[in-house]
CSV table of C-alpha atoms in Angstrom, one decimal:
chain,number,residue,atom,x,y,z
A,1,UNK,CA,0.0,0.0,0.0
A,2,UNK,CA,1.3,3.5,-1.1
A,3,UNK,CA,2.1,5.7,2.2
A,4,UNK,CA,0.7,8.5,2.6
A,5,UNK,CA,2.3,11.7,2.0
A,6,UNK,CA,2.5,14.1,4.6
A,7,UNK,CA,3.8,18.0,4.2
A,8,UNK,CA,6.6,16.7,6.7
A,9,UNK,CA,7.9,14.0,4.4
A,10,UNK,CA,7.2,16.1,1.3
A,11,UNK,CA,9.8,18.5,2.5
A,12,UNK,CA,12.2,15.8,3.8
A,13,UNK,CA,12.5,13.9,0.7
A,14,UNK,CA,11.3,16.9,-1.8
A,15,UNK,CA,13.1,19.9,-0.9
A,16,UNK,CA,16.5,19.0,-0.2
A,17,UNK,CA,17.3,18.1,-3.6
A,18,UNK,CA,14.3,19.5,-5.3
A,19,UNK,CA,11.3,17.7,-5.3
A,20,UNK,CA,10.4,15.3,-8.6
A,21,UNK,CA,7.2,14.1,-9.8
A,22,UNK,CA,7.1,12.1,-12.6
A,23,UNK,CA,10.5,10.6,-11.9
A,24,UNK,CA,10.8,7.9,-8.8
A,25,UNK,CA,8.9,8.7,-6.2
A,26,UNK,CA,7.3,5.6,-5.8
A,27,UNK,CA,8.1,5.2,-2.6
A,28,UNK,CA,6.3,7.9,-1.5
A,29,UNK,CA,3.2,7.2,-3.0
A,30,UNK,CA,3.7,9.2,-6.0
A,31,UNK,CA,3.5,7.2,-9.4
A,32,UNK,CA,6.2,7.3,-12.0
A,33,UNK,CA,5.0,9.4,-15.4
A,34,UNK,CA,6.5,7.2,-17.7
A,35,UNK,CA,7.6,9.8,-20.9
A,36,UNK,CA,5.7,8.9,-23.8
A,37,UNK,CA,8.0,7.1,-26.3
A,38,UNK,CA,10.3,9.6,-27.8
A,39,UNK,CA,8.6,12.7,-26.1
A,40,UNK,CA,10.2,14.0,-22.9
A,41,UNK,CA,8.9,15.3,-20.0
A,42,UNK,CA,7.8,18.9,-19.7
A,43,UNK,CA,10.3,20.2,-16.9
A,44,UNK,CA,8.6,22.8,-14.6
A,45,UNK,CA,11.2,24.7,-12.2
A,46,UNK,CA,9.6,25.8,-9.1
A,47,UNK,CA,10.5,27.8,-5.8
A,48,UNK,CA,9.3,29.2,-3.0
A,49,UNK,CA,10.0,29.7,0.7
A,50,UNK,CA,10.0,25.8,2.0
A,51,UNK,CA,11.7,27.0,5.3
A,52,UNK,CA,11.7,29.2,8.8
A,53,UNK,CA,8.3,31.3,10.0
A,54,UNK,CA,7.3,31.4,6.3
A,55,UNK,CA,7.7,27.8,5.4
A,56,UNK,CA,4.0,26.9,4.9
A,57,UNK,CA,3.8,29.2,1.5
A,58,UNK,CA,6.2,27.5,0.2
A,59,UNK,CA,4.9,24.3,0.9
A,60,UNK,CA,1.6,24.8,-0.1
A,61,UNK,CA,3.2,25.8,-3.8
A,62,UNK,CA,4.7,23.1,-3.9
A,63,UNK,CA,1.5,20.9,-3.0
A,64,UNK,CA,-1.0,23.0,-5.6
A,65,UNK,CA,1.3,22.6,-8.4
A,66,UNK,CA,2.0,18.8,-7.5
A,67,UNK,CA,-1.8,18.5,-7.3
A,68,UNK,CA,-2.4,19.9,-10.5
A,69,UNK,CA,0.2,17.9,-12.5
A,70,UNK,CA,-1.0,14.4,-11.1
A,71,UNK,CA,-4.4,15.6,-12.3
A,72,UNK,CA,-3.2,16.3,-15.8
A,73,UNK,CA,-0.6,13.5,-16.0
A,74,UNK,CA,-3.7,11.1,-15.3
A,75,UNK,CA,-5.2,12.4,-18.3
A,76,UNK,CA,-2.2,11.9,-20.6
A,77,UNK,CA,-0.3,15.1,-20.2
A,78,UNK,CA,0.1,18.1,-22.2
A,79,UNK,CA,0.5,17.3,-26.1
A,80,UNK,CA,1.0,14.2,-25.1
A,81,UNK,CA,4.1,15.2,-22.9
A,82,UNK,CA,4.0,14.3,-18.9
A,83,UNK,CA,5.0,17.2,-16.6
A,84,UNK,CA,7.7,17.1,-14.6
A,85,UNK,CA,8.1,19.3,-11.4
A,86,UNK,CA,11.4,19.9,-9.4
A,87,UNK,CA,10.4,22.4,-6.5
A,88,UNK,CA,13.9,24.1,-4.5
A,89,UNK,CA,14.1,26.8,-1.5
A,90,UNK,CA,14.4,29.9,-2.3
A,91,UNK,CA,15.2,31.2,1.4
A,92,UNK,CA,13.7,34.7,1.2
A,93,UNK,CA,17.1,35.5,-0.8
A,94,UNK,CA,17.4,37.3,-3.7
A,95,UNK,CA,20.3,35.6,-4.8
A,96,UNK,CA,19.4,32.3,-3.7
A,97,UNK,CA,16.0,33.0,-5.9
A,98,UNK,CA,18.5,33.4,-8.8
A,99,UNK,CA,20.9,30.9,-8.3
A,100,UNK,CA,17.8,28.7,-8.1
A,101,UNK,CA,16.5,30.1,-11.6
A,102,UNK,CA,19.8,29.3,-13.6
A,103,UNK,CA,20.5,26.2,-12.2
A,104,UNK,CA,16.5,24.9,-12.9
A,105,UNK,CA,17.2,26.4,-16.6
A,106,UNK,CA,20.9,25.5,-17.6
A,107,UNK,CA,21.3,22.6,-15.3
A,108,UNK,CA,18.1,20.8,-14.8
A,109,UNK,CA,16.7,21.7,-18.0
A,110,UNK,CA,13.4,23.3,-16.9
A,111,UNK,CA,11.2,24.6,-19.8
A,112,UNK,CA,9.2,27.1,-17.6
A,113,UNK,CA,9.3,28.4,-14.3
A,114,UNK,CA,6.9,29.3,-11.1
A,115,UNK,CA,6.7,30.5,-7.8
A,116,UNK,CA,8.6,33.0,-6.1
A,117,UNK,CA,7.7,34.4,-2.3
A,118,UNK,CA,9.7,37.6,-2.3
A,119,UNK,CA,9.5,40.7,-3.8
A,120,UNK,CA,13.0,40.9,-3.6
A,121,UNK,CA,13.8,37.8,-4.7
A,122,UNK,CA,11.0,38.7,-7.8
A,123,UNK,CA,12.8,41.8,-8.6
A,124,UNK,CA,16.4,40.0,-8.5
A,125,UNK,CA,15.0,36.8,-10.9
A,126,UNK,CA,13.0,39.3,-13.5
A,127,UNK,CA,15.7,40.8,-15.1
A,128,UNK,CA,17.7,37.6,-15.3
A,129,UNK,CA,14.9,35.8,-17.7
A,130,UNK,CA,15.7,37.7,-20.9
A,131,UNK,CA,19.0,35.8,-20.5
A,132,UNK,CA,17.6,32.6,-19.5
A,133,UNK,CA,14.4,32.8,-21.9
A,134,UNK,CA,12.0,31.3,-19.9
A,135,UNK,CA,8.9,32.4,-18.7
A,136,UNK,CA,8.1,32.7,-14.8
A,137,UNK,CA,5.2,32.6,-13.5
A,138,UNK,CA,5.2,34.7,-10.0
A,139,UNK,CA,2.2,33.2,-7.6
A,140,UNK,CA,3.1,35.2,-4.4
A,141,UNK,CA,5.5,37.6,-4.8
A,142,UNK,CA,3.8,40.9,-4.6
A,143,UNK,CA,5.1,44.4,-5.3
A,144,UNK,CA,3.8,46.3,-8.2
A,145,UNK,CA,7.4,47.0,-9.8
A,146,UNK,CA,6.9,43.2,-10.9
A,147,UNK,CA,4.7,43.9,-13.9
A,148,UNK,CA,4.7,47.7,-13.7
A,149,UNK,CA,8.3,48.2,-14.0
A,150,UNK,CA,9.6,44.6,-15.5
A,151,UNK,CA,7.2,44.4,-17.8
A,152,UNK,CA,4.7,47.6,-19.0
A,153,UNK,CA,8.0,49.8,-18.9
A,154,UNK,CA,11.2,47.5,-19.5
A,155,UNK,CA,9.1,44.9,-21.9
A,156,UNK,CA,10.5,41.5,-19.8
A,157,UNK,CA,7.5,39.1,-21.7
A,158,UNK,CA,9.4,36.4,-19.9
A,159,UNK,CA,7.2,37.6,-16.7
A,160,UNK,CA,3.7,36.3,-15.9
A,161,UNK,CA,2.5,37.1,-12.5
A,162,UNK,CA,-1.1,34.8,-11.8
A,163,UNK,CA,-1.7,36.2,-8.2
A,164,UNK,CA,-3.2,39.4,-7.2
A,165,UNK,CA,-0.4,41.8,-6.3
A,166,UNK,CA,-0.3,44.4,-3.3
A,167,UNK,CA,-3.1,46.3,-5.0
A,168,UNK,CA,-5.1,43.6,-3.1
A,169,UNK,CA,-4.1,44.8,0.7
A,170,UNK,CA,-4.8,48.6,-0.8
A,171,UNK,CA,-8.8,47.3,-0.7
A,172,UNK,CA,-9.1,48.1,3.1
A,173,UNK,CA,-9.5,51.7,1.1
A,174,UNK,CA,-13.0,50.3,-0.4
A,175,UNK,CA,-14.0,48.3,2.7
A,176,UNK,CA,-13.2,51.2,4.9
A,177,UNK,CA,-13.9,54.7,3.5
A,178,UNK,CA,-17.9,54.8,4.6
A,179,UNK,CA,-17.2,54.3,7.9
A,180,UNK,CA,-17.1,58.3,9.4
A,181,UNK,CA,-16.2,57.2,12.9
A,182,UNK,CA,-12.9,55.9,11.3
A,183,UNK,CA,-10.4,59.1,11.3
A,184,UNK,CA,-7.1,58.0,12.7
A,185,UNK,CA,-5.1,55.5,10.9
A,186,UNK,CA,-1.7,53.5,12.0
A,187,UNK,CA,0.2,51.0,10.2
A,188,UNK,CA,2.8,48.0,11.8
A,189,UNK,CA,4.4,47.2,8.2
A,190,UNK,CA,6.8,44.9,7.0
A,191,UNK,CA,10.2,46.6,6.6
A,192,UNK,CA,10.5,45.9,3.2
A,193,UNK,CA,9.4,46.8,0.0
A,194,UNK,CA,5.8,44.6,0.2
A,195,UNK,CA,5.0,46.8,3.9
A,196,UNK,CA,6.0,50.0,2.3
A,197,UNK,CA,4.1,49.9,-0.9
A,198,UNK,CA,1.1,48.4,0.6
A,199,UNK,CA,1.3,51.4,3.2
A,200,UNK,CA,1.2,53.8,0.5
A,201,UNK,CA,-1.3,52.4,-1.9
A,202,UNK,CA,-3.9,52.5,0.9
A,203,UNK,CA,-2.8,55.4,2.1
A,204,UNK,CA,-2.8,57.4,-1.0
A,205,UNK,CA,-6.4,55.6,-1.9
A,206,UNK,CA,-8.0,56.0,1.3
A,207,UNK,CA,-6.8,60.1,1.1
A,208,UNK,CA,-8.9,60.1,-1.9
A,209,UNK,CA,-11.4,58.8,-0.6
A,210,UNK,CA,-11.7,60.7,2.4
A,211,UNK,CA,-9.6,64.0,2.7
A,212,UNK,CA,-10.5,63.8,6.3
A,213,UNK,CA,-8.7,61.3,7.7
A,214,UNK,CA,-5.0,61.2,9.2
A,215,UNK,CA,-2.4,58.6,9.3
A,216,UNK,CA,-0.8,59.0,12.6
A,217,UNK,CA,2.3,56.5,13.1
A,218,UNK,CA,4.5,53.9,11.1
A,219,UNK,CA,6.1,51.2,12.7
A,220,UNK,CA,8.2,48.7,10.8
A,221,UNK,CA,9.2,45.1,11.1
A,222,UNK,CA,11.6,43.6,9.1
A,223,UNK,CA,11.7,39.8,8.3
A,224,UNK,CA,12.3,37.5,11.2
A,225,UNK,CA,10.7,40.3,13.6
A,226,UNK,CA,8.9,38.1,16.6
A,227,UNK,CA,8.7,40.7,19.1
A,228,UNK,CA,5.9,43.4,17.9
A,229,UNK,CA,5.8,44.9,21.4
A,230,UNK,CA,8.0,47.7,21.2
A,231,UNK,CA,5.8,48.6,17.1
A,232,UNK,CA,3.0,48.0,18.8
A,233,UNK,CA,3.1,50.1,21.5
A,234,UNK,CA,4.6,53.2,19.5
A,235,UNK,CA,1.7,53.3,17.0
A,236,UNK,CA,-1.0,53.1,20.1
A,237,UNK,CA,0.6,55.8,21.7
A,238,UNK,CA,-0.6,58.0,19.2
A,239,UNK,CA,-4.3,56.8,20.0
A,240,UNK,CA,-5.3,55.2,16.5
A,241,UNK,CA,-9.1,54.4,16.0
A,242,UNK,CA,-7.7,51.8,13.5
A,243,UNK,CA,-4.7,49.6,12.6
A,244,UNK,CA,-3.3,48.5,8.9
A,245,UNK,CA,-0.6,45.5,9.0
A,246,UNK,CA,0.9,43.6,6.7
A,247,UNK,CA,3.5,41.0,8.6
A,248,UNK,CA,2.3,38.2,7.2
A,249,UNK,CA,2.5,34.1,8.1
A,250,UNK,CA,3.7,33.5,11.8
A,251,UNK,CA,4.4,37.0,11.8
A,252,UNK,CA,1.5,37.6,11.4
A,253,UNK,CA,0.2,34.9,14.1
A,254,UNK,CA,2.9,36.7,16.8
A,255,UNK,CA,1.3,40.1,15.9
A,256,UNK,CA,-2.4,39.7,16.5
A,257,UNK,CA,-1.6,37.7,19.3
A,258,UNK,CA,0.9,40.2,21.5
A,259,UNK,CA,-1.7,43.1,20.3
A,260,UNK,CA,-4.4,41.4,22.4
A,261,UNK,CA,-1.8,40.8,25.5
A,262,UNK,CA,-1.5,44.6,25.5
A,263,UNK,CA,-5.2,45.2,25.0
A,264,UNK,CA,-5.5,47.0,21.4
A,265,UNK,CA,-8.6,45.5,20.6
A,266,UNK,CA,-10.1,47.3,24.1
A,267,UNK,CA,-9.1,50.3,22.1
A,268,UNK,CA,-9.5,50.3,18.6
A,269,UNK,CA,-12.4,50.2,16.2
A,270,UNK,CA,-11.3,47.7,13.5
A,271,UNK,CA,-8.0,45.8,12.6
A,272,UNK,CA,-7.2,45.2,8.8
A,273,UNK,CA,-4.6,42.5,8.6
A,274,UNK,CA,-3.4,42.5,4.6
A,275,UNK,CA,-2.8,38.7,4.1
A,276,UNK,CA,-4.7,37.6,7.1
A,277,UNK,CA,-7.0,35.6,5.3
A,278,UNK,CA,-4.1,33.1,4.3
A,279,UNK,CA,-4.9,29.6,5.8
A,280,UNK,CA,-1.8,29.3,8.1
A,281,UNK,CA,-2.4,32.5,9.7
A,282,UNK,CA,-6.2,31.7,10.6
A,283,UNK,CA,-5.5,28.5,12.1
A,284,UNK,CA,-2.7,30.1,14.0
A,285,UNK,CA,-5.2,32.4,15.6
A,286,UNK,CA,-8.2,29.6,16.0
A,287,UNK,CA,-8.3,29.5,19.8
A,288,UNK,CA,-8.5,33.4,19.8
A,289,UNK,CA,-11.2,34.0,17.3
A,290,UNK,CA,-13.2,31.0,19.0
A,291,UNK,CA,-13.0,32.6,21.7
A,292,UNK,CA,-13.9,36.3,20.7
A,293,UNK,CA,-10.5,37.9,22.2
A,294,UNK,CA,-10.9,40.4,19.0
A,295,UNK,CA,-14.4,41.6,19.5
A,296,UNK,CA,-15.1,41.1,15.9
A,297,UNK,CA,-12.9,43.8,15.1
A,298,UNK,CA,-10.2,41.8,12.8
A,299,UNK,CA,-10.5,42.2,9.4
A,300,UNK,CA,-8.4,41.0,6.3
A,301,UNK,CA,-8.3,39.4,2.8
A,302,UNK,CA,-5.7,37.1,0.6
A,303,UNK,CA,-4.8,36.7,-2.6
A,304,UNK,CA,-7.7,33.5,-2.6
A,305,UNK,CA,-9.7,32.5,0.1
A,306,UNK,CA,-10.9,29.3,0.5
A,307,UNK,CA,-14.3,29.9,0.6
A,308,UNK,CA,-15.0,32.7,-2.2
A,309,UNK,CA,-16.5,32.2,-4.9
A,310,UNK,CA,-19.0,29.6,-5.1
A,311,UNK,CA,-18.0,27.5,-8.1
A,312,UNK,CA,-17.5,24.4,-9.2
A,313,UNK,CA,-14.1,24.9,-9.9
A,314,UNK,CA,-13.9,26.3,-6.3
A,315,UNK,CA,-15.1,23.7,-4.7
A,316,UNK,CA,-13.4,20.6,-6.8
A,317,UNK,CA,-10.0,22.2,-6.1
A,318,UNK,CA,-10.6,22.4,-2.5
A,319,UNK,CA,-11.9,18.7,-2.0
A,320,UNK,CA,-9.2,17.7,-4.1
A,321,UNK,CA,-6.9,19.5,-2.3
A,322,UNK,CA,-8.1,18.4,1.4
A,323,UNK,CA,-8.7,14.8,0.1
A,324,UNK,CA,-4.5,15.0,-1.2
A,325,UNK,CA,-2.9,17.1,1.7
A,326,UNK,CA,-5.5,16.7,4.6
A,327,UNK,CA,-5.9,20.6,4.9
A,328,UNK,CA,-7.2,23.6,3.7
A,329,UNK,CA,-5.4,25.7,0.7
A,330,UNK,CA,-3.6,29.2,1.1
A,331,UNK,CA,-3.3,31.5,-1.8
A,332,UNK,CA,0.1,30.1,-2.4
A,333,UNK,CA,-2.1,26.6,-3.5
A,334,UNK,CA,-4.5,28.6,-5.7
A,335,UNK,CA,-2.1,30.1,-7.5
A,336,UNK,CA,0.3,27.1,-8.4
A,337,UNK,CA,-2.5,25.3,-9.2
A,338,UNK,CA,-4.0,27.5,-12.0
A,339,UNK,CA,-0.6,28.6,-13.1
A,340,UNK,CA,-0.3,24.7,-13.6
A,341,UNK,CA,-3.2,24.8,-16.1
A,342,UNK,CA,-2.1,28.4,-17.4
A,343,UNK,CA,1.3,26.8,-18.9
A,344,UNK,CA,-1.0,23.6,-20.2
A,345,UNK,CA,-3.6,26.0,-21.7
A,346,UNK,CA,-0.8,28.1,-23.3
A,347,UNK,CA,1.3,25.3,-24.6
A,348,UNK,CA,-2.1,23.7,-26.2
A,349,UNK,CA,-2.9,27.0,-27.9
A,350,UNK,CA,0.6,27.4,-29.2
A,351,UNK,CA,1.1,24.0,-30.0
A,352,UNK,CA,4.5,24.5,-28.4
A,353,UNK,CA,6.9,25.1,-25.6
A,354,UNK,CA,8.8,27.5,-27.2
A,355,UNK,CA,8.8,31.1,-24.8
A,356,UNK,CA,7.6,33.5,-27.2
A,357,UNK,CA,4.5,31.4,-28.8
A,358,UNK,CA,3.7,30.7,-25.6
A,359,UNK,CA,3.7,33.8,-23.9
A,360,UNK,CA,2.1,35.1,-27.4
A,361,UNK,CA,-0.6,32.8,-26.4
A,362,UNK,CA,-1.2,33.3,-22.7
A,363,UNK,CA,-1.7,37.3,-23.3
A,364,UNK,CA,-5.3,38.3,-23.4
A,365,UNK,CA,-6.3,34.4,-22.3
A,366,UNK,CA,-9.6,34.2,-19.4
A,367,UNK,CA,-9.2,31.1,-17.7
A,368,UNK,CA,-11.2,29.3,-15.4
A,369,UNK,CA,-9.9,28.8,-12.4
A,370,UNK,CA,-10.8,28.2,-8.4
A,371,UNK,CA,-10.4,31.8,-7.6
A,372,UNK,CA,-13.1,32.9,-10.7
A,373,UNK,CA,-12.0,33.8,-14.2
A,374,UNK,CA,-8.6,35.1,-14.4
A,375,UNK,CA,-8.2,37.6,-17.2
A,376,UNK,CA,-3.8,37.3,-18.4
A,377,UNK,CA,-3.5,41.2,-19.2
A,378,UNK,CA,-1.9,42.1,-22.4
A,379,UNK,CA,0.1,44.9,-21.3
A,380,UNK,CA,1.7,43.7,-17.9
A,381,UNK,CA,1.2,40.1,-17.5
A,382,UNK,CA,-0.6,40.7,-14.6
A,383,UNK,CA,-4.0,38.0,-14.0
A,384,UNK,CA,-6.9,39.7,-12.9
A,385,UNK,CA,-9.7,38.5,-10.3
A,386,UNK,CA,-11.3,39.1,-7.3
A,387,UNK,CA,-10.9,38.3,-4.0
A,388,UNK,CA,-13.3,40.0,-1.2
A,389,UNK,CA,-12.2,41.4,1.9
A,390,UNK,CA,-13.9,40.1,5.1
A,391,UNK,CA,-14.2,39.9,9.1
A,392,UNK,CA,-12.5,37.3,10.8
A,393,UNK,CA,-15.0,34.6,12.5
A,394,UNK,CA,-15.8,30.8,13.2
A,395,UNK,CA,-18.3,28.9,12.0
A,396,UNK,CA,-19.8,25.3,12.6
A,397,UNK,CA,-19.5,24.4,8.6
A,398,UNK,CA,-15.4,25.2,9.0
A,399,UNK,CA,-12.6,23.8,11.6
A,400,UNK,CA,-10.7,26.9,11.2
A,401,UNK,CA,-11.3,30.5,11.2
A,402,UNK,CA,-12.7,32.0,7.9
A,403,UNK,CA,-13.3,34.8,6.1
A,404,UNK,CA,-17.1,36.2,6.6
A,405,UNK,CA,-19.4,39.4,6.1
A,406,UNK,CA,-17.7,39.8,3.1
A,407,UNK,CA,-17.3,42.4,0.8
A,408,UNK,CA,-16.5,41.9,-2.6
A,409,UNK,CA,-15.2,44.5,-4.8
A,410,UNK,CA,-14.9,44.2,-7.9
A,411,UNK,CA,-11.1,44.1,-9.3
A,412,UNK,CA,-11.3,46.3,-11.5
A,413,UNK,CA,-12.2,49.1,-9.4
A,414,UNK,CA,-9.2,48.4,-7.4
A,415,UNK,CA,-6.5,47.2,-9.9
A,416,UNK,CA,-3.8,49.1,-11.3
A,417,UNK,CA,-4.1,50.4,-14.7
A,418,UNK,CA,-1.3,51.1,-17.4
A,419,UNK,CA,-0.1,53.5,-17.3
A,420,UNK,CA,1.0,53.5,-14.4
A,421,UNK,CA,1.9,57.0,-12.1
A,422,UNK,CA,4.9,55.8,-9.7
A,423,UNK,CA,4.4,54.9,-6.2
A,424,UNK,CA,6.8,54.9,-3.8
A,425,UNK,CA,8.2,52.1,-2.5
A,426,UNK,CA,9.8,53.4,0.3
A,427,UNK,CA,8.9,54.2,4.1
């Protein structure tokens, strides 16, 4: 009997050397793609971060993409090619996300690449492909200069990005800007280029909006921060009604949960927490939101939620997903998954895995996937889709925390359009 895999022996046996499907993995459970007679393998290069406080987004790329190719390597393939995937760690390092990149294309042979948690690691990997002539597909990596800069202004058609970038933690703006007893924002951002331009873009949004309101601190945490108490307590002092933060994963968790020890939530009106509808961070604040310890006053989105939108494609990918992993997907999933079926979909249309018919192919394409219909944008490669914004609560129909009383805006009221006036992506 095949043993079952769990994310623990994934990483064990996957990550050190880069994980395989399609080759021998029998052992684990995982069949062997046998290549077609005469055709190889289609090689897909993946990486994300599969280690530290972040280590579950990587992991959960590596499981949606997995997912995704057993499903169309049961059904024969792509032009009658099996996909293979090798999957390494990128480490939250820029130059470990490019060493990555040329060793998947010149070593390993990889015909496209995905993944990608950083923005700096994006921005450091971008303007390698040109030289590499690959496309990447980016399905986390967030900041703006990805498509804005990379590919509207530089013209780097090597870049795909399938997630929603940081426009998506700019929707408090939307969710937000009715509420009149709302007049004194603070942010506790990352320290890094994501926290800044998330900062700004709601910032500059919400001003128009409403003129009225004031931003009254900044506090900033770089990567690795687990202490909050000292960001925390600088951005009270200046008696915000509300709080925006964006540390994300257990950062995240640690956040929220020394903000209750020193009683924000006694003294605030709402709390938006940018990626706080991400699966790992929810069920790392399950015993808190059971218990009500935020007064109904935490509020956040992802990049995907579980539980929005009410499709068929939505709710196949997430059975298959529980029934293969035994949990719930993050955005991370979603977006390796369909950028799984983007590269078969543009591959089929271009009859070819050559770069440029491909990415020729893939611009302009809608595709159906378990977030909704994902429009590939001509001019920047960026996917467009909705994701709504929502409070934090617990249900009987869920065993973690979800997303409800949500609010859906439409994407294209909150996406970027080319072109594109500069924000700043600095404190």
């Amino acid at each position: 009997m095949a043993r079952r895999i769990t994310r623990r022996s994934l990483l064990k046996g996957g990550v050190a050397g880069g994980l395989v499907l399609g080759a021998s993995l029998g052992g684990l459970g995982i069949s062997r793609a046998k290549p077609s007679k005469g055709k190889e393998p289609i090689r897909i290069g993946g990486q994300g971060a599969t280690s530290g406080a972040h280590a579950d987004y990587g992991w959960q790329m590596m499981a949606g993409a997995t997912l995704a190719i057993e499903e169309i390597n049961a059904k024969g393939g792509v032009l009658g090619r099996k996909l293979e995937l090798k999957f390494m760690d990128e480490e939250l390092k820029p130059a470990t996300a490019v060493k990555n990149a040329r060793y998947l294309v010149t070593d390993w042979g990889a015909d496209f690449l995905f993944g990608i948690d950083s923005s700096g690691s994006a921005m450091a990997v971008g303007p390698v492909l040109p030289e590499l002539n690959k496309l990447c597909f980016f399905c986390h990596a967030a900041t703006h200069r990805l498509t804005e800069e990379l590919v509207t202004a530089k013209g780097i058609k090597q870049i795909f990005r399938m997630v929603a970038p940081v426009y998506q933690d700019a929707l408090a703006a939307w969710v937000f800007k009715d509420d009149s007893n709302i007049k004194r924002w603070a942010g506790i951002n990352c320290d890094y280029e994501y926290g800044y331009v998330a900062w700004n873009l709601f910032k500059q949004n919400m001003k128009k909006f409403r003129p009225d309101v004031e931003f009254v601190a900044a506090a900033w945490a770089p990567f690795w921060t687990m202490d909050f108490s000292s960001h925390i307590s600088a951005v009270m002092a200046e008696k915000p009604d509300a709080i925006f933060a964006t540390p994300w994963a257990g950062e995240g968790v640690m956040l929220l949960r020394q903000a209750l020890l020193l009683g924000v939530f006694d003294k605030i009106q709402v709390w938006w927490q940018g990626m706080g509808g991400s699966v790992d961070l929810l069920e790392g604040i399950s015993r808190e939101v059971e218990g009500n310890k935020f007064q109904g006053k935490l509020w956040a989105t992802a990049r995907y939620i579980h539980n929005y939108p009410d499709t068929p494609e939505n709710k196949k990918f997430v059975e298959a997903f529980r029934k293969r992993w035994g949990k719930f997907p993050n955005y991370s999933a979603e977006s390796s998954y369909s950028t799984i079926y983007a590269i078969k979909a543009g591959v089929e249309k271009a009859q070819s895995v050559e770069t440029a018919k491909v990415a020729a192919a893939l611009e302009g394409m809608e595709l159906k996937t378990p977030a909704g219909s994902r429009l590939i944008r001509k001019e920047d490669h960026q996917a467009i889709y909705t994701v709504p914004a929502g409070r934090v609560i617990k249900t009987p129909d869920y065993p973690l925390p979800i997303l409800g009383d949500l609010k859906v805006i439409p994407a294209k009221d909150y996406f970027r359009n080319p072109p594109f006036e500069p924000v700043a992506a600095t404190k």
